[in-house]
Amino acid sequence: MTRQSMVMPEVAVPMPPNTASLFAYPPPRAAPGVAVRKKYIQAQMDIGPGRINGWVESMRASSPTHAKAAAVLAAGAVDDERAAWMVRHPSALSKFDQIVAASKGKKIVMFLDYDGTLSPIVDDPDAAFMSDTMRRAVRRVAKHFPTAIVSGRCRDKVFEFVKLAELYYAGSHGMDIKGPTKASRHNEAKAKGVLFQPASKFLPMIEQVHDSLIEKTKCIPGSKVENNKFCVSVHFRCVDEKSWSTLAEIVKGELKEYPKLKLTQGRKVLEIRPTIKWDKGKALEFLLESLGFADCTDVLPVYIGDDRTDEDAFKVLQKRGQGVGIVVSKYPKDTHASYSLQEPAEVMEFLLRLVEWERLSRARPKW
Ligand SMILES: O=P(O)(O)OC[C@H]1O[C@H](O[C@H]2O[C@H](CO)[C@@H](O)[C@H](O)[C@H]2O)[C@H](O)[C@@H](O)[C@@H]1O
């Protein structure tokens, strides 16, 4: 494997210090000193067993309300920070030619997160529908490149949203992987029929936790507990901030009873999952291997995602020195991705450009 196959923006700007965690926007630019900023970054790390105040701070930082972030942007308060971030993580659209040039002689394999990447973030997780135009774009991508959806959601649920049988699906943050059920020209590879569930022994435990949390959170208006099969999501997007500490106490209390489970955090969601060493990054590696690209230099994995859990996949690409990581975000955030796109609409534009480029390059005479 050569370092040359990792596609980095041409601008030679060093990565920011590796804090290993993704932090949300807006950072406290007006903060007078390092201490405040440190506290802010700390609050964004995965929640440890610490005090409830720390939990609540972390919950607050997990995803800014769009109104708040937009207001800060409108005030021009973070223009410099954003411009600097865009230099380090340029738009995958503006650097499209650079990205496709790097794919010369290589097979592109596409990995797509679902929420916040293919569908916009909405209040009700059950209503995070994907538009028909996005579905058409993903279908077209999958005609040209092996394509996988990698999501924190239960695999069946994400399939209900995406509805494309020709794709690979990795649900429960990669803990539930299944190959396509519909034939396509990429399916002859070894991944056909693959089913991989490294956390299957946790299924009864997750069921118990889910049922118990449904009961215990009934008293908190707006909270929602989602069964993602091998993990449980506790949503607080619609919970009044005054009740966040109560919700955190409940989740913390539940975790105490299950030392084999741990807590991570997504966008306004607390996620309980097995302590096994498996994540979206491992799922990406597993799928590449299943597709027959384990130690190949002629493959270019492209991973697009918006969440902290997608950072595990970006880190894998970085470590392999291979591929293109694209973070979906309107706001600066600490990331291991090389490029950025602002929102699902831009993701769609990128996917369609890729399809068009592939179509034209096939038609082009090769001399
Ligand atoms: O890996 P992903 O596909 O990005 O899934 C991560 C979580 O996404 C969903 O929650 C998020 O989107 C919801 C709908 O827009 C939003 O209401 C919620 O606040 C977000 O956290 C999903 O419901 C979770 O189960 C996933 O873990």
Short mmCIF file of N, CA, C and O in Angstrom, two decimals, residues 140-243:
data_model
loop_
_atom_site.label_atom_id
_atom_site.label_comp_id
_atom_site.label_asym_id
_atom_site.label_seq_id
_atom_site.Cartn_x
_atom_site.Cartn_y
_atom_site.Cartn_z
N ARG A 140 -27.90 5.38 -9.23
CA ARG A 140 -26.98 5.56 -10.36
C ARG A 140 -25.53 5.32 -9.94
O ARG A 140 -24.75 4.72 -10.67
N VAL A 141 -25.19 5.79 -8.75
CA VAL A 141 -23.83 5.56 -8.24
C VAL A 141 -23.57 4.06 -8.15
O VAL A 141 -22.52 3.55 -8.58
N ALA A 142 -24.56 3.34 -7.60
CA ALA A 142 -24.39 1.90 -7.38
C ALA A 142 -24.28 1.11 -8.69
O ALA A 142 -23.79 -0.01 -8.70
N LYS A 143 -24.76 1.72 -9.77
CA LYS A 143 -24.61 1.04 -11.08
C LYS A 143 -23.14 1.04 -11.51
O LYS A 143 -22.69 0.16 -12.20
N HIS A 144 -22.44 2.08 -11.09
CA HIS A 144 -21.04 2.20 -11.52
C HIS A 144 -20.02 1.69 -10.51
O HIS A 144 -18.95 1.23 -10.88
N PHE A 145 -20.36 1.84 -9.23
CA PHE A 145 -19.39 1.48 -8.18
C PHE A 145 -20.07 0.64 -7.10
O PHE A 145 -21.22 0.92 -6.75
N PRO A 146 -19.34 -0.32 -6.51
CA PRO A 146 -19.92 -1.01 -5.35
C PRO A 146 -20.22 0.05 -4.29
O PRO A 146 -19.40 0.92 -4.02
N THR A 147 -21.43 -0.02 -3.71
CA THR A 147 -21.87 1.05 -2.80
C THR A 147 -22.45 0.47 -1.52
O THR A 147 -23.25 -0.47 -1.57
N ALA A 148 -22.03 1.04 -0.38
CA ALA A 148 -22.53 0.57 0.91
C ALA A 148 -23.10 1.73 1.71
O ALA A 148 -22.58 2.84 1.66
N ILE A 149 -24.19 1.45 2.43
CA ILE A 149 -24.72 2.42 3.38
C ILE A 149 -24.21 1.98 4.75
O ILE A 149 -24.37 0.82 5.13
N VAL A 150 -23.59 2.91 5.48
CA VAL A 150 -23.04 2.59 6.80
C VAL A 150 -23.72 3.50 7.82
O VAL A 150 -23.51 4.71 7.81
N SER A 151 -24.56 2.90 8.67
CA SER A 151 -25.42 3.74 9.52
C SER A 151 -25.46 3.26 10.97
O SER A 151 -25.23 2.08 11.25
N GLY A 152 -25.78 4.18 11.86
CA GLY A 152 -25.99 3.81 13.26
C GLY A 152 -27.34 3.15 13.45
O GLY A 152 -27.60 2.51 14.46
N ARG A 153 -28.19 3.28 12.50
CA ARG A 153 -29.54 2.74 12.61
C ARG A 153 -29.55 1.22 12.47
O ARG A 153 -28.62 0.62 11.94
N CYS A 154 -30.67 0.67 12.87
CA CYS A 154 -30.94 -0.74 12.63
C CYS A 154 -30.94 -0.97 11.11
O CYS A 154 -31.46 -0.14 10.36
N ARG A 155 -30.34 -2.05 10.68
CA ARG A 155 -30.18 -2.27 9.23
C ARG A 155 -31.52 -2.30 8.49
O ARG A 155 -31.67 -1.70 7.41
N ASP A 156 -32.51 -2.96 9.09
CA ASP A 156 -33.82 -3.04 8.42
C ASP A 156 -34.43 -1.65 8.24
O ASP A 156 -35.05 -1.35 7.24
N LYS A 157 -34.24 -0.83 9.29
CA LYS A 157 -34.83 0.51 9.25
C LYS A 157 -34.18 1.36 8.15
O LYS A 157 -34.85 2.04 7.38
N VAL A 158 -32.87 1.29 8.09
CA VAL A 158 -32.19 2.10 7.07
C VAL A 158 -32.54 1.59 5.66
O VAL A 158 -32.70 2.37 4.73
N PHE A 159 -32.75 0.27 5.56
CA PHE A 159 -33.17 -0.26 4.26
C PHE A 159 -34.56 0.26 3.89
O PHE A 159 -34.83 0.60 2.73
N GLU A 160 -35.45 0.34 4.90
CA GLU A 160 -36.80 0.89 4.64
C GLU A 160 -36.72 2.30 4.07
O GLU A 160 -37.53 2.70 3.25
N PHE A 161 -35.75 3.07 4.54
CA PHE A 161 -35.59 4.44 4.04
C PHE A 161 -34.97 4.46 2.64
O PHE A 161 -35.42 5.18 1.76
N VAL A 162 -33.93 3.67 2.46
CA VAL A 162 -33.16 3.76 1.20
C VAL A 162 -33.81 2.94 0.07
O VAL A 162 -33.83 3.38 -1.09
N LYS A 163 -34.31 1.79 0.43
CA LYS A 163 -35.07 0.95 -0.51
C LYS A 163 -34.29 0.54 -1.77
O LYS A 163 -34.89 0.45 -2.85
N LEU A 164 -33.01 0.35 -1.68
CA LEU A 164 -32.25 -0.09 -2.86
C LEU A 164 -31.58 -1.43 -2.55
O LEU A 164 -30.64 -1.49 -1.75
N ALA A 165 -32.08 -2.48 -3.18
CA ALA A 165 -31.63 -3.83 -2.85
C ALA A 165 -30.25 -4.16 -3.41
O ALA A 165 -29.65 -5.17 -3.05
N GLU A 166 -29.75 -3.30 -4.30
CA GLU A 166 -28.46 -3.59 -4.91
C GLU A 166 -27.28 -3.09 -4.07
O GLU A 166 -26.12 -3.22 -4.45
N LEU A 167 -27.57 -2.49 -2.91
CA LEU A 167 -26.49 -1.94 -2.08
C LEU A 167 -26.07 -2.91 -0.97
O LEU A 167 -26.82 -3.82 -0.61
N TYR A 168 -24.91 -2.66 -0.40
CA TYR A 168 -24.49 -3.32 0.84
C TYR A 168 -24.99 -2.44 1.99
O TYR A 168 -25.02 -1.21 1.87
N TYR A 169 -25.37 -3.06 3.09
CA TYR A 169 -25.85 -2.29 4.24
C TYR A 169 -25.08 -2.70 5.49
O TYR A 169 -24.95 -3.89 5.78
N ALA A 170 -24.58 -1.69 6.21
CA ALA A 170 -23.95 -1.95 7.52
C ALA A 170 -24.74 -1.13 8.53
O ALA A 170 -24.60 0.09 8.60
N GLY A 171 -25.62 -1.80 9.28
CA GLY A 171 -26.43 -1.10 10.29
C GLY A 171 -25.78 -1.16 11.65
O GLY A 171 -24.68 -1.73 11.81
N SER A 172 -26.42 -0.59 12.67
CA SER A 172 -25.94 -0.61 14.06
C SER A 172 -24.45 -0.22 14.14
O SER A 172 -23.65 -0.92 14.75
N HIS A 173 -24.10 0.87 13.49
CA HIS A 173 -22.70 1.35 13.48
C HIS A 173 -21.74 0.28 12.96
O HIS A 173 -20.62 0.14 13.46
N GLY A 174 -22.20 -0.50 11.99
CA GLY A 174 -21.32 -1.50 11.36
C GLY A 174 -21.41 -2.87 12.00
O GLY A 174 -20.76 -3.82 11.55
N MET A 175 -22.24 -3.02 13.06
CA MET A 175 -22.31 -4.31 13.75
C MET A 175 -23.29 -5.28 13.09
O MET A 175 -23.54 -6.36 13.62
N ASP A 176 -23.84 -4.89 11.97
CA ASP A 176 -24.82 -5.73 11.27
C ASP A 176 -24.67 -5.50 9.77
O ASP A 176 -25.24 -4.56 9.20
N ILE A 177 -23.88 -6.37 9.13
CA ILE A 177 -23.52 -6.13 7.73
C ILE A 177 -24.17 -7.17 6.81
O ILE A 177 -24.11 -8.36 7.08
N LYS A 178 -24.76 -6.69 5.75
CA LYS A 178 -25.40 -7.62 4.80
C LYS A 178 -25.13 -7.17 3.36
O LYS A 178 -25.16 -5.97 3.07
N GLY A 179 -24.90 -8.14 2.52
CA GLY A 179 -24.65 -7.85 1.10
C GLY A 179 -25.95 -7.62 0.37
O GLY A 179 -27.04 -7.78 0.92
N PRO A 180 -25.86 -7.25 -0.92
CA PRO A 180 -27.05 -6.94 -1.71
C PRO A 180 -27.96 -8.15 -1.88
O PRO A 180 -27.49 -9.28 -1.92
N THR A 181 -29.26 -7.88 -1.98
CA THR A 181 -30.20 -8.96 -2.25
C THR A 181 -30.61 -8.96 -3.71
O THR A 181 -31.32 -9.82 -4.18
N LYS A 182 -30.18 -7.93 -4.43
CA LYS A 182 -30.50 -7.86 -5.85
C LYS A 182 -29.19 -7.88 -6.65
O LYS A 182 -28.23 -7.20 -6.27
N ALA A 183 -29.19 -8.62 -7.71
CA ALA A 183 -27.96 -8.75 -8.50
C ALA A 183 -27.59 -7.43 -9.16
O ALA A 183 -28.44 -6.66 -9.58
N SER A 184 -26.32 -7.16 -9.18
CA SER A 184 -25.80 -6.04 -9.98
C SER A 184 -24.43 -6.49 -10.47
O SER A 184 -23.94 -7.54 -10.05
N ARG A 185 -23.82 -5.68 -11.32
CA ARG A 185 -22.56 -6.20 -11.87
C ARG A 185 -21.42 -6.20 -10.86
O ARG A 185 -20.35 -6.69 -11.13
N HIS A 186 -21.65 -5.65 -9.65
CA HIS A 186 -20.59 -5.72 -8.64
C HIS A 186 -20.77 -6.91 -7.71
O HIS A 186 -19.96 -7.16 -6.85
N ASN A 187 -21.86 -7.63 -7.87
CA ASN A 187 -22.20 -8.66 -6.89
C ASN A 187 -21.52 -9.99 -7.08
O ASN A 187 -21.66 -10.85 -6.21
N GLU A 188 -20.87 -10.13 -8.21
CA GLU A 188 -20.20 -11.42 -8.41
C GLU A 188 -19.07 -11.58 -7.41
O GLU A 188 -18.61 -12.66 -7.15
N ALA A 189 -18.64 -10.47 -6.84
CA ALA A 189 -17.54 -10.52 -5.87
C ALA A 189 -17.95 -11.35 -4.65
O ALA A 189 -19.12 -11.69 -4.48
N LYS A 190 -16.96 -11.58 -3.79
CA LYS A 190 -17.17 -12.49 -2.66
C LYS A 190 -18.23 -12.02 -1.67
O LYS A 190 -18.74 -12.78 -0.89
N ALA A 191 -18.52 -10.73 -1.68
CA ALA A 191 -19.44 -10.20 -0.67
C ALA A 191 -20.88 -10.67 -0.84
O ALA A 191 -21.69 -10.51 0.05
N LYS A 192 -21.17 -11.28 -1.97
CA LYS A 192 -22.55 -11.70 -2.22
C LYS A 192 -23.05 -12.56 -1.05
O LYS A 192 -22.44 -13.54 -0.66
N GLY A 193 -24.16 -12.16 -0.51
CA GLY A 193 -24.78 -12.95 0.55
C GLY A 193 -24.12 -12.79 1.91
O GLY A 193 -24.51 -13.46 2.85
N VAL A 194 -23.15 -11.90 2.02
CA VAL A 194 -22.43 -11.77 3.29
C VAL A 194 -23.39 -11.32 4.41
O VAL A 194 -24.25 -10.47 4.22
N LEU A 195 -23.25 -11.94 5.55
CA LEU A 195 -23.99 -11.48 6.73
C LEU A 195 -23.02 -11.56 7.88
O LEU A 195 -22.47 -12.62 8.18
N PHE A 196 -22.75 -10.43 8.52
CA PHE A 196 -21.76 -10.41 9.59
C PHE A 196 -22.32 -9.63 10.77
O PHE A 196 -22.70 -8.46 10.63
N GLN A 197 -22.38 -10.30 11.94
CA GLN A 197 -22.96 -9.66 13.12
C GLN A 197 -22.05 -9.91 14.33
O GLN A 197 -22.30 -10.84 15.12
N PRO A 198 -20.99 -9.13 14.46
CA PRO A 198 -20.01 -9.43 15.52
C PRO A 198 -20.53 -9.22 16.94
O PRO A 198 -19.87 -9.63 17.89
N ALA A 199 -21.70 -8.60 17.10
CA ALA A 199 -22.19 -8.34 18.46
C ALA A 199 -23.45 -9.15 18.76
O ALA A 199 -24.23 -8.78 19.64
N SER A 200 -23.62 -10.27 18.05
CA SER A 200 -24.91 -10.99 18.18
C SER A 200 -25.20 -11.43 19.61
O SER A 200 -26.36 -11.45 20.02
N LYS A 201 -24.15 -11.73 20.38
CA LYS A 201 -24.42 -12.21 21.75
C LYS A 201 -24.99 -11.09 22.65
O LYS A 201 -25.49 -11.34 23.74
N PHE A 202 -24.90 -9.85 22.18
CA PHE A 202 -25.42 -8.73 22.99
C PHE A 202 -26.91 -8.46 22.74
O PHE A 202 -27.49 -7.60 23.38
N LEU A 203 -27.47 -9.19 21.80
CA LEU A 203 -28.85 -8.91 21.40
C LEU A 203 -29.83 -8.91 22.58
O LEU A 203 -30.58 -7.93 22.78
N PRO A 204 -29.83 -9.97 23.43
CA PRO A 204 -30.78 -9.97 24.56
C PRO A 204 -30.54 -8.80 25.52
O PRO A 204 -31.48 -8.18 26.02
N MET A 205 -29.27 -8.47 25.74
CA MET A 205 -28.92 -7.37 26.65
C MET A 205 -29.44 -6.03 26.10
O MET A 205 -30.02 -5.21 26.82
N ILE A 206 -29.26 -5.84 24.82
CA ILE A 206 -29.71 -4.59 24.19
C ILE A 206 -31.24 -4.49 24.26
O ILE A 206 -31.79 -3.43 24.54
N GLU A 207 -31.91 -5.61 24.05
CA GLU A 207 -33.38 -5.65 24.17
C GLU A 207 -33.81 -5.18 25.56
O GLU A 207 -34.70 -4.34 25.70
N GLN A 208 -33.14 -5.76 26.58
CA GLN A 208 -33.47 -5.41 27.98
C GLN A 208 -33.29 -3.93 28.23
O GLN A 208 -34.14 -3.26 28.80
N VAL A 209 -32.14 -3.42 27.78
CA VAL A 209 -31.83 -2.01 28.01
C VAL A 209 -32.86 -1.13 27.29
O VAL A 209 -33.35 -0.14 27.85
N HIS A 210 -33.20 -1.50 26.09
CA HIS A 210 -34.19 -0.74 25.33
C HIS A 210 -35.52 -0.68 26.07
O HIS A 210 -36.08 0.40 26.30
N ASP A 211 -36.01 -1.86 26.52
CA ASP A 211 -37.31 -1.92 27.20
C ASP A 211 -37.27 -1.11 28.49
O ASP A 211 -38.20 -0.36 28.82
N SER A 212 -36.17 -1.27 29.21
CA SER A 212 -36.04 -0.58 30.49
C SER A 212 -35.99 0.95 30.28
O SER A 212 -36.64 1.71 31.01
N LEU A 213 -35.26 1.38 29.27
CA LEU A 213 -35.16 2.84 29.04
C LEU A 213 -36.47 3.43 28.54
O LEU A 213 -36.81 4.57 28.87
N ILE A 214 -37.22 2.66 27.78
CA ILE A 214 -38.55 3.13 27.33
C ILE A 214 -39.38 3.45 28.58
O ILE A 214 -40.00 4.52 28.67
N GLU A 215 -39.34 2.53 29.52
CA GLU A 215 -40.13 2.69 30.74
C GLU A 215 -39.63 3.90 31.55
O GLU A 215 -40.41 4.76 31.96
N LYS A 216 -38.32 3.94 31.77
CA LYS A 216 -37.75 4.96 32.66
C LYS A 216 -37.80 6.38 32.08
O LYS A 216 -37.73 7.35 32.82
N THR A 217 -37.86 6.49 30.76
CA THR A 217 -37.83 7.85 30.17
C THR A 217 -39.24 8.37 29.86
O THR A 217 -39.37 9.48 29.33
N LYS A 218 -40.24 7.57 30.22
CA LYS A 218 -41.63 7.99 29.95
C LYS A 218 -41.94 9.36 30.55
O LYS A 218 -42.73 10.12 30.02
N CYS A 219 -41.27 9.64 31.67
CA CYS A 219 -41.56 10.89 32.40
C CYS A 219 -40.90 12.10 31.72
O CYS A 219 -41.08 13.24 32.16
N ILE A 220 -40.12 11.88 30.68
CA ILE A 220 -39.42 13.02 30.06
C ILE A 220 -40.02 13.35 28.70
O ILE A 220 -39.76 12.66 27.69
N PRO A 221 -40.83 14.39 28.63
CA PRO A 221 -41.47 14.72 27.36
C PRO A 221 -40.44 15.01 26.26
O PRO A 221 -39.43 15.66 26.51
N GLY A 222 -40.72 14.48 25.09
CA GLY A 222 -39.83 14.73 23.94
C GLY A 222 -38.73 13.70 23.77
O GLY A 222 -38.11 13.61 22.71
N SER A 223 -38.47 12.91 24.83
CA SER A 223 -37.38 11.92 24.68
C SER A 223 -37.88 10.77 23.82
O SER A 223 -39.08 10.50 23.75
N LYS A 224 -36.94 10.12 23.18
CA LYS A 224 -37.33 9.00 22.32
C LYS A 224 -36.23 7.94 22.38
O LYS A 224 -35.05 8.24 22.21
N VAL A 225 -36.66 6.73 22.65
CA VAL A 225 -35.69 5.62 22.72
C VAL A 225 -35.88 4.78 21.46
O VAL A 225 -36.98 4.35 21.15
N GLU A 226 -34.77 4.58 20.73
CA GLU A 226 -34.86 3.87 19.45
C GLU A 226 -34.06 2.57 19.53
O GLU A 226 -32.90 2.58 19.95
N ASN A 227 -34.70 1.48 19.13
CA ASN A 227 -34.00 0.20 19.13
C ASN A 227 -33.27 0.03 17.80
O ASN A 227 -33.89 -0.13 16.76
N ASN A 228 -31.95 0.07 17.87
CA ASN A 228 -31.16 -0.08 16.65
C ASN A 228 -30.53 -1.47 16.56
O ASN A 228 -29.45 -1.65 16.01
N LYS A 229 -31.19 -2.42 17.14
CA LYS A 229 -30.82 -3.83 17.15
C LYS A 229 -29.58 -4.15 17.99
O LYS A 229 -29.69 -4.84 18.98
N PHE A 230 -28.41 -3.68 17.61
CA PHE A 230 -27.22 -3.96 18.41
C PHE A 230 -26.79 -2.74 19.22
O PHE A 230 -25.72 -2.73 19.82
N CYS A 231 -27.59 -1.71 19.19
CA CYS A 231 -27.37 -0.53 20.02
C CYS A 231 -28.69 0.19 20.25
O CYS A 231 -29.67 -0.08 19.54
N VAL A 232 -28.69 1.05 21.24
CA VAL A 232 -29.92 1.79 21.56
C VAL A 232 -29.62 3.28 21.50
O VAL A 232 -28.60 3.74 22.01
N SER A 233 -30.52 4.02 20.85
CA SER A 233 -30.35 5.48 20.80
C SER A 233 -31.35 6.14 21.74
O SER A 233 -32.53 5.79 21.74
N VAL A 234 -30.86 7.09 22.53
CA VAL A 234 -31.77 7.88 23.37
C VAL A 234 -31.71 9.31 22.85
O VAL A 234 -30.71 10.02 23.02
N HIS A 235 -32.77 9.72 22.17
CA HIS A 235 -32.79 11.03 21.53
C HIS A 235 -33.21 12.12 22.51
O HIS A 235 -34.16 11.93 23.27
N PHE A 236 -32.53 13.27 22.44
CA PHE A 236 -32.96 14.40 23.29
C PHE A 236 -33.15 15.69 22.49
O PHE A 236 -33.28 16.76 23.05
N ARG A 237 -33.20 15.57 21.17
CA ARG A 237 -33.39 16.75 20.31
C ARG A 237 -34.65 17.53 20.70
O ARG A 237 -34.68 18.75 20.62
N CYS A 238 -35.70 16.81 21.11
CA CYS A 238 -36.97 17.47 21.41
C CYS A 238 -37.24 17.55 22.91
O CYS A 238 -38.38 17.76 23.34
N VAL A 239 -36.19 17.35 23.71
CA VAL A 239 -36.35 17.42 25.17
C VAL A 239 -35.93 18.81 25.64
O VAL A 239 -34.88 19.32 25.21
N ASP A 240 -36.73 19.40 26.52
CA ASP A 240 -36.38 20.70 27.09
C ASP A 240 -35.03 20.57 27.82
O ASP A 240 -34.81 19.61 28.56
N GLU A 241 -34.16 21.56 27.60
CA GLU A 241 -32.82 21.48 28.17
C GLU A 241 -32.84 21.29 29.69
O GLU A 241 -31.92 20.67 30.25
N LYS A 242 -33.90 21.78 30.31
CA LYS A 242 -33.99 21.64 31.79
C LYS A 242 -34.07 20.17 32.20
O LYS A 242 -33.73 19.82 33.33
N SER A 243 -34.51 19.31 31.31
CA SER A 243 -34.66 17.89 31.66
C SER A 243 -33.46 17.04 31.23
O SER A 243 -33.46 15.82 31.42
#
